[in-house]
């Protein structure tokens, strides 16, 4: 297991990663903010889905998902159709215009990454991709978010649990 200093450095790198995300966000067209791009990407990757599933994949509240969906539906990038299994629900589907927009976004991102990582070897890019996928999977599994802390004795000699602080 890695030591405390390694985890502290990892935290610093996570914080610094914000600069990468901001630069990726700057290449998005004005009419397609990051949330809209994320919706298009998920529909492109996973296919047609209900809004509730999209909200789960985005890991945001349904109200946030609804705003993103309304934004891209207004632009004609997705279609909302009644769910045959439950008429109260809607199935979201990329339109041909949405597929075109997704392809444009992918091309922009690919070009930026190719430019910024031009001095990286194919093996290094592959290693980064693999490690990032593994990191994401570690956070997607069913492990508790914070390991339990050992019980600390109270003033009366009884054991109490101190809530963990997450950052």
C-alpha positions as YAML, in Angstrom:
chain: A
units: angstrom
residues:
- id: 1
  name: UNK
  ca: [0.00, 0.00, 0.00]
- id: 2
  name: UNK
  ca: [1.23, 3.49, -0.85]
- id: 3
  name: UNK
  ca: [2.41, 5.73, 1.95]
- id: 4
  name: UNK
  ca: [0.83, 8.92, 3.25]
- id: 5
  name: UNK
  ca: [3.24, 11.12, 1.25]
- id: 6
  name: UNK
  ca: [2.20, 9.41, -2.00]
- id: 7
  name: UNK
  ca: [-1.48, 9.94, -1.27]
- id: 8
  name: UNK
  ca: [-0.83, 13.58, -0.39]
- id: 9
  name: UNK
  ca: [0.97, 14.05, -3.71]
- id: 10
  name: UNK
  ca: [-1.93, 12.36, -5.47]
- id: 11
  name: UNK
  ca: [-4.30, 14.87, -3.86]
- id: 12
  name: UNK
  ca: [-2.11, 17.73, -5.16]
- id: 13
  name: UNK
  ca: [-2.19, 16.21, -8.65]
- id: 14
  name: UNK
  ca: [-5.98, 15.89, -8.52]
- id: 15
  name: UNK
  ca: [-6.21, 19.58, -7.63]
- id: 16
  name: UNK
  ca: [-3.87, 20.51, -10.46]
- id: 17
  name: UNK
  ca: [-5.94, 18.41, -12.86]
- id: 18
  name: UNK
  ca: [-8.50, 21.20, -12.76]
- id: 19
  name: UNK
  ca: [-6.31, 23.10, -15.25]
- id: 20
  name: UNK
  ca: [-6.62, 20.22, -17.71]
- id: 21
  name: UNK
  ca: [-10.41, 20.17, -17.32]
- id: 22
  name: UNK
  ca: [-10.62, 23.93, -17.79]
- id: 23
  name: UNK
  ca: [-8.61, 23.79, -21.00]
- id: 24
  name: UNK
  ca: [-10.80, 20.96, -22.30]
- id: 25
  name: UNK
  ca: [-13.82, 23.10, -21.44]
- id: 26
  name: UNK
  ca: [-12.43, 26.11, -23.32]
- id: 27
  name: UNK
  ca: [-12.42, 24.22, -26.62]
- id: 28
  name: UNK
  ca: [-16.17, 23.53, -26.40]
- id: 29
  name: UNK
  ca: [-18.39, 25.66, -28.63]
- id: 30
  name: UNK
  ca: [-20.33, 28.41, -26.84]
- id: 31
  name: UNK
  ca: [-23.64, 26.64, -27.52]
- id: 32
  name: UNK
  ca: [-22.41, 23.37, -25.99]
- id: 33
  name: UNK
  ca: [-21.20, 23.75, -22.39]
- id: 34
  name: UNK
  ca: [-19.57, 20.87, -20.52]
- id: 35
  name: UNK
  ca: [-22.86, 19.51, -19.13]
- id: 36
  name: UNK
  ca: [-24.38, 19.34, -22.60]
- id: 37
  name: UNK
  ca: [-21.24, 17.69, -23.96]
- id: 38
  name: UNK
  ca: [-21.41, 15.12, -21.17]
- id: 39
  name: UNK
  ca: [-25.03, 14.26, -22.04]
- id: 40
  name: UNK
  ca: [-24.19, 13.85, -25.72]
- id: 41
  name: UNK
  ca: [-21.16, 11.71, -24.85]
- id: 42
  name: UNK
  ca: [-23.16, 9.40, -22.59]
- id: 43
  name: UNK
  ca: [-25.94, 8.97, -25.14]
- id: 44
  name: UNK
  ca: [-23.33, 8.27, -27.79]
- id: 45
  name: UNK
  ca: [-21.60, 5.68, -25.60]
- id: 46
  name: UNK
  ca: [-24.61, 3.98, -24.00]
- id: 47
  name: UNK
  ca: [-27.37, 4.56, -26.54]
- id: 48
  name: UNK
  ca: [-30.99, 5.48, -25.86]
- id: 49
  name: UNK
  ca: [-31.91, 5.79, -22.20]
- id: 50
  name: UNK
  ca: [-34.35, 7.17, -19.70]
- id: 51
  name: UNK
  ca: [-33.66, 10.47, -18.01]
- id: 52
  name: UNK
  ca: [-33.29, 8.68, -14.65]
- id: 53
  name: UNK
  ca: [-30.48, 6.52, -16.05]
- id: 54
  name: UNK
  ca: [-28.77, 9.57, -17.52]
- id: 55
  name: UNK
  ca: [-28.98, 11.29, -14.15]
- id: 56
  name: UNK
  ca: [-27.32, 8.25, -12.53]
- id: 57
  name: UNK
  ca: [-24.53, 8.21, -15.10]
- id: 58
  name: UNK
  ca: [-23.94, 11.95, -14.72]
- id: 59
  name: UNK
  ca: [-24.06, 11.55, -10.92]
- id: 60
  name: UNK
  ca: [-26.16, 14.69, -10.58]
- id: 61
  name: UNK
  ca: [-29.64, 15.53, -9.41]
- id: 62
  name: UNK
  ca: [-32.55, 15.00, -11.78]
- id: 63
  name: UNK
  ca: [-33.18, 18.78, -11.93]
- id: 64
  name: UNK
  ca: [-29.64, 19.35, -13.24]
- id: 65
  name: UNK
  ca: [-30.06, 16.57, -15.77]
- id: 66
  name: UNK
  ca: [-33.37, 18.10, -16.91]
- id: 67
  name: UNK
  ca: [-31.68, 21.46, -17.58]
- id: 68
  name: UNK
  ca: [-28.92, 19.81, -19.64]
- id: 69
  name: UNK
  ca: [-31.48, 17.75, -21.58]
- id: 70
  name: UNK
  ca: [-33.70, 20.80, -22.24]
- id: 71
  name: UNK
  ca: [-30.66, 22.73, -23.53]
- id: 72
  name: UNK
  ca: [-29.65, 20.10, -26.06]
- id: 73
  name: UNK
  ca: [-33.25, 19.22, -27.01]
- id: 74
  name: UNK
  ca: [-33.85, 22.90, -27.85]
- id: 75
  name: UNK
  ca: [-30.94, 22.69, -30.28]
- id: 76
  name: UNK
  ca: [-32.31, 19.55, -31.91]
- id: 77
  name: UNK
  ca: [-29.44, 17.32, -30.74]
- id: 78
  name: UNK
  ca: [-31.65, 14.81, -28.93]
- id: 79
  name: UNK
  ca: [-35.18, 13.54, -29.25]
- id: 80
  name: UNK
  ca: [-37.40, 12.83, -26.24]
- id: 81
  name: UNK
  ca: [-39.94, 10.08, -26.94]
- id: 82
  name: UNK
  ca: [-42.48, 8.41, -24.64]
- id: 83
  name: UNK
  ca: [-41.21, 5.21, -23.08]
- id: 84
  name: UNK
  ca: [-43.42, 2.36, -24.35]
- id: 85
  name: UNK
  ca: [-43.01, 0.58, -21.01]
- id: 86
  name: UNK
  ca: [-44.00, 3.66, -18.97]
- id: 87
  name: UNK
  ca: [-45.74, 6.54, -20.76]
- id: 88
  name: UNK
  ca: [-44.78, 8.92, -17.91]
- id: 89
  name: UNK
  ca: [-41.10, 8.46, -18.73]
- id: 90
  name: UNK
  ca: [-39.16, 9.69, -21.73]
- id: 91
  name: UNK
  ca: [-36.51, 7.91, -23.75]
- id: 92
  name: UNK
  ca: [-33.64, 10.15, -24.85]
- id: 93
  name: UNK
  ca: [-32.04, 9.49, -28.23]
- id: 94
  name: UNK
  ca: [-29.39, 11.30, -30.24]
- id: 95
  name: UNK
  ca: [-30.65, 12.87, -33.45]
- id: 96
  name: UNK
  ca: [-28.48, 12.95, -36.59]
- id: 97
  name: UNK
  ca: [-27.63, 16.57, -35.66]
- id: 98
  name: UNK
  ca: [-26.68, 15.41, -32.17]
- id: 99
  name: UNK
  ca: [-24.44, 12.70, -33.60]
- id: 100
  name: UNK
  ca: [-22.76, 15.31, -35.82]
- id: 101
  name: UNK
  ca: [-22.24, 17.63, -32.83]
- id: 102
  name: UNK
  ca: [-20.82, 14.72, -30.79]
- id: 103
  name: UNK
  ca: [-18.42, 13.85, -33.60]
- id: 104
  name: UNK
  ca: [-17.29, 17.51, -33.74]
- id: 105
  name: UNK
  ca: [-16.71, 17.57, -29.98]
- id: 106
  name: UNK
  ca: [-14.76, 14.33, -30.16]
- id: 107
  name: UNK
  ca: [-12.58, 15.69, -32.96]
- id: 108
  name: UNK
  ca: [-11.82, 18.90, -31.02]
- id: 109
  name: UNK
  ca: [-10.89, 16.96, -27.91]
- id: 110
  name: UNK
  ca: [-8.80, 14.44, -29.82]
- id: 111
  name: UNK
  ca: [-6.87, 17.22, -31.55]
- id: 112
  name: UNK
  ca: [-6.18, 19.02, -28.26]
- id: 113
  name: UNK
  ca: [-4.98, 15.85, -26.56]
- id: 114
  name: UNK
  ca: [-2.85, 14.90, -29.57]
- id: 115
  name: UNK
  ca: [-1.25, 18.35, -29.48]
- id: 116
  name: UNK
  ca: [-0.68, 18.47, -25.71]
- id: 117
  name: UNK
  ca: [0.57, 14.87, -25.49]
- id: 118
  name: UNK
  ca: [2.63, 14.93, -28.69]
- id: 119
  name: UNK
  ca: [5.82, 14.24, -26.73]
- id: 120
  name: UNK
  ca: [4.27, 11.18, -25.01]
- id: 121
  name: UNK
  ca: [4.79, 7.69, -26.36]
- id: 122
  name: UNK
  ca: [1.85, 5.50, -27.34]
- id: 123
  name: UNK
  ca: [2.71, 3.30, -24.37]
- id: 124
  name: UNK
  ca: [2.55, 6.27, -21.98]
- id: 125
  name: UNK
  ca: [-0.83, 7.37, -23.31]
- id: 126
  name: UNK
  ca: [-2.05, 3.78, -23.00]
- id: 127
  name: UNK
  ca: [-0.71, 3.53, -19.45]
- id: 128
  name: UNK
  ca: [-2.44, 6.79, -18.45]
- id: 129
  name: UNK
  ca: [-5.70, 5.60, -19.98]
- id: 130
  name: UNK
  ca: [-5.50, 2.28, -18.16]
- id: 131
  name: UNK
  ca: [-4.67, 3.87, -14.82]
- id: 132
  name: UNK
  ca: [-7.46, 6.43, -15.12]
- id: 133
  name: UNK
  ca: [-9.96, 3.67, -15.97]
- id: 134
  name: UNK
  ca: [-8.75, 1.68, -12.98]
- id: 135
  name: UNK
  ca: [-9.04, 4.72, -10.70]
- id: 136
  name: UNK
  ca: [-12.58, 5.40, -11.89]
- id: 137
  name: UNK
  ca: [-13.51, 1.75, -11.36]
- id: 138
  name: UNK
  ca: [-12.16, 1.91, -7.81]
- id: 139
  name: UNK
  ca: [-14.60, 4.72, -7.10]
- id: 140
  name: UNK
  ca: [-17.48, 3.00, -8.91]
- id: 141
  name: UNK
  ca: [-17.37, -0.20, -6.88]
- id: 142
  name: UNK
  ca: [-19.24, -0.86, -3.65]
- id: 143
  name: UNK
  ca: [-16.47, -0.02, -1.20]
- id: 144
  name: UNK
  ca: [-17.47, 2.38, 1.56]
- id: 145
  name: UNK
  ca: [-16.55, 5.97, 0.68]
- id: 146
  name: UNK
  ca: [-14.60, 6.43, 3.90]
- id: 147
  name: UNK
  ca: [-13.08, 3.60, 5.93]
- id: 148
  name: UNK
  ca: [-14.42, 3.46, 9.48]
- id: 149
  name: UNK
  ca: [-12.24, 5.15, 12.07]
- id: 150
  name: UNK
  ca: [-11.21, 3.24, 15.16]
- id: 151
  name: UNK
  ca: [-13.40, 3.92, 18.17]
- id: 152
  name: UNK
  ca: [-12.01, 6.52, 20.56]
- id: 153
  name: UNK
  ca: [-12.66, 6.32, 24.29]
- id: 154
  name: UNK
  ca: [-15.01, 8.99, 25.65]
- id: 155
  name: UNK
  ca: [-14.52, 10.88, 28.90]
- id: 156
  name: UNK
  ca: [-16.71, 8.32, 30.69]
- id: 157
  name: UNK
  ca: [-14.54, 5.51, 29.37]
- id: 158
  name: UNK
  ca: [-17.10, 4.47, 26.78]
- id: 159
  name: UNK
  ca: [-16.26, 4.05, 23.13]
- id: 160
  name: UNK
  ca: [-17.58, 6.63, 20.65]
- id: 161
  name: UNK
  ca: [-17.18, 6.97, 16.90]
- id: 162
  name: UNK
  ca: [-15.92, 10.17, 15.39]
- id: 163
  name: UNK
  ca: [-17.43, 11.02, 12.02]
- id: 164
  name: UNK
  ca: [-14.90, 10.96, 9.20]
- id: 165
  name: UNK
  ca: [-14.34, 14.10, 7.18]
- id: 166
  name: UNK
  ca: [-14.16, 13.68, 3.42]
- id: 167
  name: UNK
  ca: [-12.68, 16.16, 1.01]
...
